[in-house]
mmCIF file of C-alpha atoms in Angstrom:
data_model
loop_
_atom_site.group_PDB
_atom_site.id
_atom_site.type_symbol
_atom_site.label_atom_id
_atom_site.label_comp_id
_atom_site.label_asym_id
_atom_site.label_seq_id
_atom_site.Cartn_x
_atom_site.Cartn_y
_atom_site.Cartn_z
ATOM 1 C CA MET A 16 37.061 107.376 43.235
ATOM 2 C CA PRO A 17 39.097 104.395 41.973
ATOM 3 C CA ALA A 18 38.507 103.165 38.436
ATOM 4 C CA PRO A 19 36.567 99.909 38.142
ATOM 5 C CA ALA A 20 38.696 96.800 37.790
ATOM 6 C CA ALA A 21 38.017 94.170 35.137
ATOM 7 C CA ASP A 22 35.950 92.191 37.667
ATOM 8 C CA GLY A 23 33.769 95.211 38.516
ATOM 9 C CA SER A 24 35.454 95.967 41.867
ATOM 10 C CA ASP A 25 37.345 99.164 42.553
ATOM 11 C CA ALA A 26 40.934 99.081 41.263
ATOM 12 C CA PRO A 27 43.495 100.136 43.873
ATOM 13 C CA THR A 28 45.210 103.473 43.291
ATOM 14 C CA THR A 29 48.998 103.843 43.389
ATOM 15 C CA ALA A 30 48.555 105.535 46.793
ATOM 16 C CA GLU A 31 46.674 102.471 48.061
ATOM 17 C CA LEU A 32 49.360 100.159 46.664
ATOM 18 C CA LEU A 33 52.037 102.237 48.389
ATOM 19 C CA ASP A 34 50.108 102.151 51.672
ATOM 20 C CA PHE A 35 49.799 98.363 51.370
ATOM 21 C CA VAL A 36 53.522 97.777 50.715
ATOM 22 C CA ARG A 37 54.474 100.106 53.585
ATOM 23 C CA ARG A 38 52.170 98.338 56.056
ATOM 24 C CA THR A 39 53.329 94.913 54.853
ATOM 25 C CA ALA A 40 57.014 95.929 55.171
ATOM 26 C CA GLU A 41 56.349 96.687 58.856
ATOM 27 C CA ASP A 42 55.239 93.067 59.465
ATOM 28 C CA THR A 43 58.515 91.865 60.978
ATOM 29 C CA ALA A 44 57.316 88.249 61.320
ATOM 30 C CA LEU A 45 56.429 88.091 57.611
ATOM 31 C CA VAL A 46 59.716 89.694 56.560
ATOM 32 C CA ALA A 47 61.686 87.311 58.804
ATOM 33 C CA SER A 48 59.860 84.296 57.289
ATOM 34 C CA LEU A 49 61.383 84.863 53.854
ATOM 35 C CA PRO A 50 64.345 82.528 53.270
ATOM 36 C CA LEU A 51 67.539 84.367 52.325
ATOM 37 C CA ASP A 52 69.723 82.763 49.660
ATOM 38 C CA PRO A 53 73.298 84.076 49.357
ATOM 39 C CA GLU A 54 73.319 83.415 45.601
ATOM 40 C CA GLY A 55 70.004 84.679 44.265
ATOM 41 C CA ARG A 56 66.779 86.465 44.995
ATOM 42 C CA THR A 57 63.968 84.623 46.744
ATOM 43 C CA TRP A 58 60.332 85.665 46.839
ATOM 44 C CA LEU A 59 56.954 84.969 48.319
ATOM 45 C CA ARG A 60 53.673 85.765 46.563
ATOM 46 C CA LEU A 61 51.239 87.816 48.681
ATOM 47 C CA ASP A 62 47.588 88.812 48.365
ATOM 48 C CA GLY A 63 47.521 92.486 47.456
ATOM 49 C CA PRO A 64 44.618 94.903 47.821
ATOM 50 C CA GLY A 65 41.789 94.973 45.293
ATOM 51 C CA GLY A 66 43.055 92.021 43.254
ATOM 52 C CA SER A 67 46.583 93.371 42.899
ATOM 53 C CA GLU A 68 49.645 91.145 42.652
ATOM 54 C CA ALA A 69 52.129 91.483 45.509
ATOM 55 C CA TRP A 70 55.535 90.021 46.328
ATOM 56 C CA LEU A 71 57.972 89.908 49.237
ATOM 57 C CA ILE A 72 61.455 89.753 47.672
ATOM 58 C CA SER A 73 64.942 89.221 49.113
ATOM 59 C CA TRP A 74 67.995 90.723 47.445
ATOM 60 C CA PRO A 75 71.434 89.230 48.219
ATOM 61 C CA PRO A 76 74.341 91.695 48.131
ATOM 62 C CA GLY A 77 75.106 92.841 44.600
ATOM 63 C CA THR A 78 71.905 91.584 42.956
ATOM 64 C CA GLY A 79 69.451 93.524 40.822
ATOM 65 C CA THR A 80 66.680 93.350 38.290
ATOM 66 C CA GLY A 81 68.247 94.827 35.185
ATOM 67 C CA TRP A 82 66.322 97.449 33.210
ATOM 68 C CA HIS A 83 62.634 96.563 32.851
ATOM 69 C CA ASP A 84 59.084 97.882 32.961
ATOM 70 C CA HIS A 85 55.755 96.467 34.124
ATOM 71 C CA ALA A 86 53.797 97.241 30.941
ATOM 72 C CA GLU A 87 50.247 98.411 31.703
ATOM 73 C CA SER A 88 50.508 97.900 35.479
ATOM 74 C CA THR A 89 50.951 100.609 38.074
ATOM 75 C CA GLY A 90 52.912 99.698 41.157
ATOM 76 C CA ALA A 91 54.664 100.504 44.387
ATOM 77 C CA PHE A 92 57.477 99.078 46.462
ATOM 78 C CA THR A 93 58.950 99.678 49.907
ATOM 79 C CA VAL A 94 62.202 98.486 51.443
ATOM 80 C CA ALA A 95 61.530 96.307 54.497
ATOM 81 C CA ALA A 96 65.210 95.707 55.393
ATOM 82 C CA GLY A 97 68.508 97.027 54.072
ATOM 83 C CA ALA A 98 68.614 99.495 51.187
ATOM 84 C CA LEU A 99 67.909 99.426 47.456
ATOM 85 C CA LYS A 100 68.995 101.782 44.694
ATOM 86 C CA GLU A 101 66.557 102.559 41.907
ATOM 87 C CA TYR A 102 67.683 103.921 38.560
ATOM 88 C CA SER A 103 64.817 105.121 36.382
ATOM 89 C CA LEU A 104 64.013 107.067 33.251
ATOM 90 C CA ALA A 105 61.990 110.277 33.454
ATOM 91 C CA ALA A 106 60.625 109.740 29.958
ATOM 92 C CA ARG A 107 57.584 108.080 28.490
ATOM 93 C CA LEU A 108 58.712 105.469 25.992
ATOM 94 C CA PRO A 109 56.636 104.220 23.085
ATOM 95 C CA THR A 110 54.817 101.067 24.161
ATOM 96 C CA ASP A 111 55.136 99.099 20.915
ATOM 97 C CA GLY A 112 56.882 99.010 17.568
ATOM 98 C CA TRP A 113 60.481 99.663 18.572
ATOM 99 C CA ARG A 114 63.580 97.635 19.415
ATOM 100 C CA THR A 115 66.176 100.379 20.006
ATOM 101 C CA LEU A 116 65.849 103.954 21.297
ATOM 102 C CA GLU A 117 68.378 106.698 21.865
ATOM 103 C CA LEU A 118 67.537 108.415 25.151
ATOM 104 C CA SER A 119 67.631 112.181 25.525
ATOM 105 C CA GLU A 120 69.985 113.879 27.950
ATOM 106 C CA GLY A 121 68.599 114.506 31.400
ATOM 107 C CA VAL A 122 66.192 111.549 31.594
ATOM 108 C CA ASP A 123 68.198 109.546 34.142
ATOM 109 C CA ARG A 124 67.057 109.522 37.752
ATOM 110 C CA SER A 125 68.335 107.631 40.770
ATOM 111 C CA ARG A 126 67.259 107.298 44.375
ATOM 112 C CA LEU A 127 68.504 105.357 47.349
ATOM 113 C CA LEU A 128 65.681 103.816 49.369
ATOM 114 C CA ALA A 129 66.530 102.817 52.936
ATOM 115 C CA THR A 130 64.451 100.651 55.267
ATOM 116 C CA GLY A 131 60.914 102.040 55.451
ATOM 117 C CA GLN A 132 61.206 104.104 52.283
ATOM 118 C CA GLY A 133 59.309 103.365 49.111
ATOM 119 C CA ARG A 134 57.734 104.787 45.998
ATOM 120 C CA ALA A 135 54.807 104.374 43.670
ATOM 121 C CA PHE A 136 54.939 104.511 39.881
ATOM 122 C CA GLY A 137 52.648 104.625 36.887
ATOM 123 C CA ARG A 138 52.274 102.494 33.803
ATOM 124 C CA HIS A 139 55.304 101.914 31.565
ATOM 125 C CA HIS A 140 57.771 103.000 34.295
ATOM 126 C CA VAL A 141 61.244 101.869 33.140
ATOM 127 C CA HIS A 142 63.721 101.205 35.933
ATOM 128 C CA GLU A 143 66.232 98.881 37.474
ATOM 129 C CA VAL A 144 66.500 98.089 41.169
ATOM 130 C CA LEU A 145 69.757 97.015 42.829
ATOM 131 C CA ASN A 146 71.104 95.991 46.200
ATOM 132 C CA GLU A 147 74.450 97.753 45.957
ATOM 133 C CA SER A 148 75.551 96.590 49.402
ATOM 134 C CA GLY A 149 78.561 94.336 49.428
ATOM 135 C CA ARG A 150 77.543 92.712 52.726
ATOM 136 C CA GLU A 151 73.837 92.964 53.576
ATOM 137 C CA HIS A 152 70.691 91.402 52.171
ATOM 138 C CA ALA A 153 67.804 93.714 51.410
ATOM 139 C CA VAL A 154 64.125 92.777 51.525
ATOM 140 C CA SER A 155 61.309 94.649 49.809
ATOM 141 C CA VAL A 156 57.555 94.458 49.252
ATOM 142 C CA HIS A 157 56.073 95.114 45.784
ATOM 143 C CA ALA A 158 52.480 95.431 44.530
ATOM 144 C CA TYR A 159 51.146 95.815 40.969
ATOM 145 C CA TYR A 160 47.738 96.473 39.494
ATOM 146 C CA PRO A 161 46.522 95.001 37.320
ATOM 147 C CA PRO A 162 48.473 91.804 38.037
ATOM 148 C CA LEU A 163 51.500 91.827 35.770
ATOM 149 C CA PRO A 164 50.485 90.947 32.205
ATOM 150 C CA GLN A 165 54.118 91.092 31.110
ATOM 151 C CA ILE A 166 57.539 92.484 31.924
ATOM 152 C CA ARG A 167 59.664 93.945 29.165
ATOM 153 C CA ARG A 168 63.420 93.598 29.735
ATOM 154 C CA TYR A 169 65.937 96.041 28.293
ATOM 155 C CA SER A 170 69.691 96.372 27.921
ATOM 156 C CA ARG A 171 71.355 99.733 28.107
ATOM 157 C CA THR A 172 74.637 100.986 26.672
ATOM 158 C CA GLY A 173 75.139 104.694 27.281
ATOM 159 C CA ALA A 174 72.119 106.502 25.856
ATOM 160 C CA VAL A 175 70.922 103.475 23.863
ATOM 161 C CA LEU A 176 68.095 101.399 25.320
ATOM 162 C CA ARG A 177 67.307 98.113 23.559
ATOM 163 C CA LEU A 178 64.255 95.923 24.086
ATOM 164 C CA GLU A 179 65.669 92.436 24.665
ATOM 165 C CA GLN A 180 62.707 90.264 25.633
ATOM 166 C CA THR A 181 59.147 90.190 26.882
ATOM 167 C CA GLU A 182 58.257 87.856 29.749
ATOM 168 C CA ARG A 183 54.757 86.669 30.595
ATOM 169 C CA PRO A 184 53.502 85.471 34.020
ATOM 170 C CA GLU A 185 54.168 81.825 33.199
ATOM 171 C CA ASP A 186 57.876 82.758 32.897
ATOM 172 C CA TRP A 187 58.209 83.781 36.570
ATOM 173 C CA GLN A 188 55.449 81.992 38.481
#
């Protein structure tokens, strides 16, 4: 049974978020309605299940997110067109009180997600997502619960991960 959300309703599980992004990615009319900009990402806010925050996002060739996490939110994303590469850390990082960490060997993961493929993730999942194509746009659908309270952005040099900034919803909405 899902955990209660802050408003008393049932919070969506990561499986439900993944099901939502997969179904939404199959909506070809919605995906085609997203304007594609050759210079930067574009996005459209969607209504996600159970009060979750959802986005349809376009990725021009060579664009990416940089290293980041979604704080206390769980999430899922699916590629609706093209392909995206996800680099992630298989390690639970401390949530507060640090600026620089040296990562252990063996924590790096990567996966290539083609059209129709996606993944779900838990709280504090640190990753970066890239469209490594030199020619094709990619489009993806993302959902987060609870709605993103913040995004922490990191820089990475070798095994050193550094917290660079914390963004709040007013920074991206």
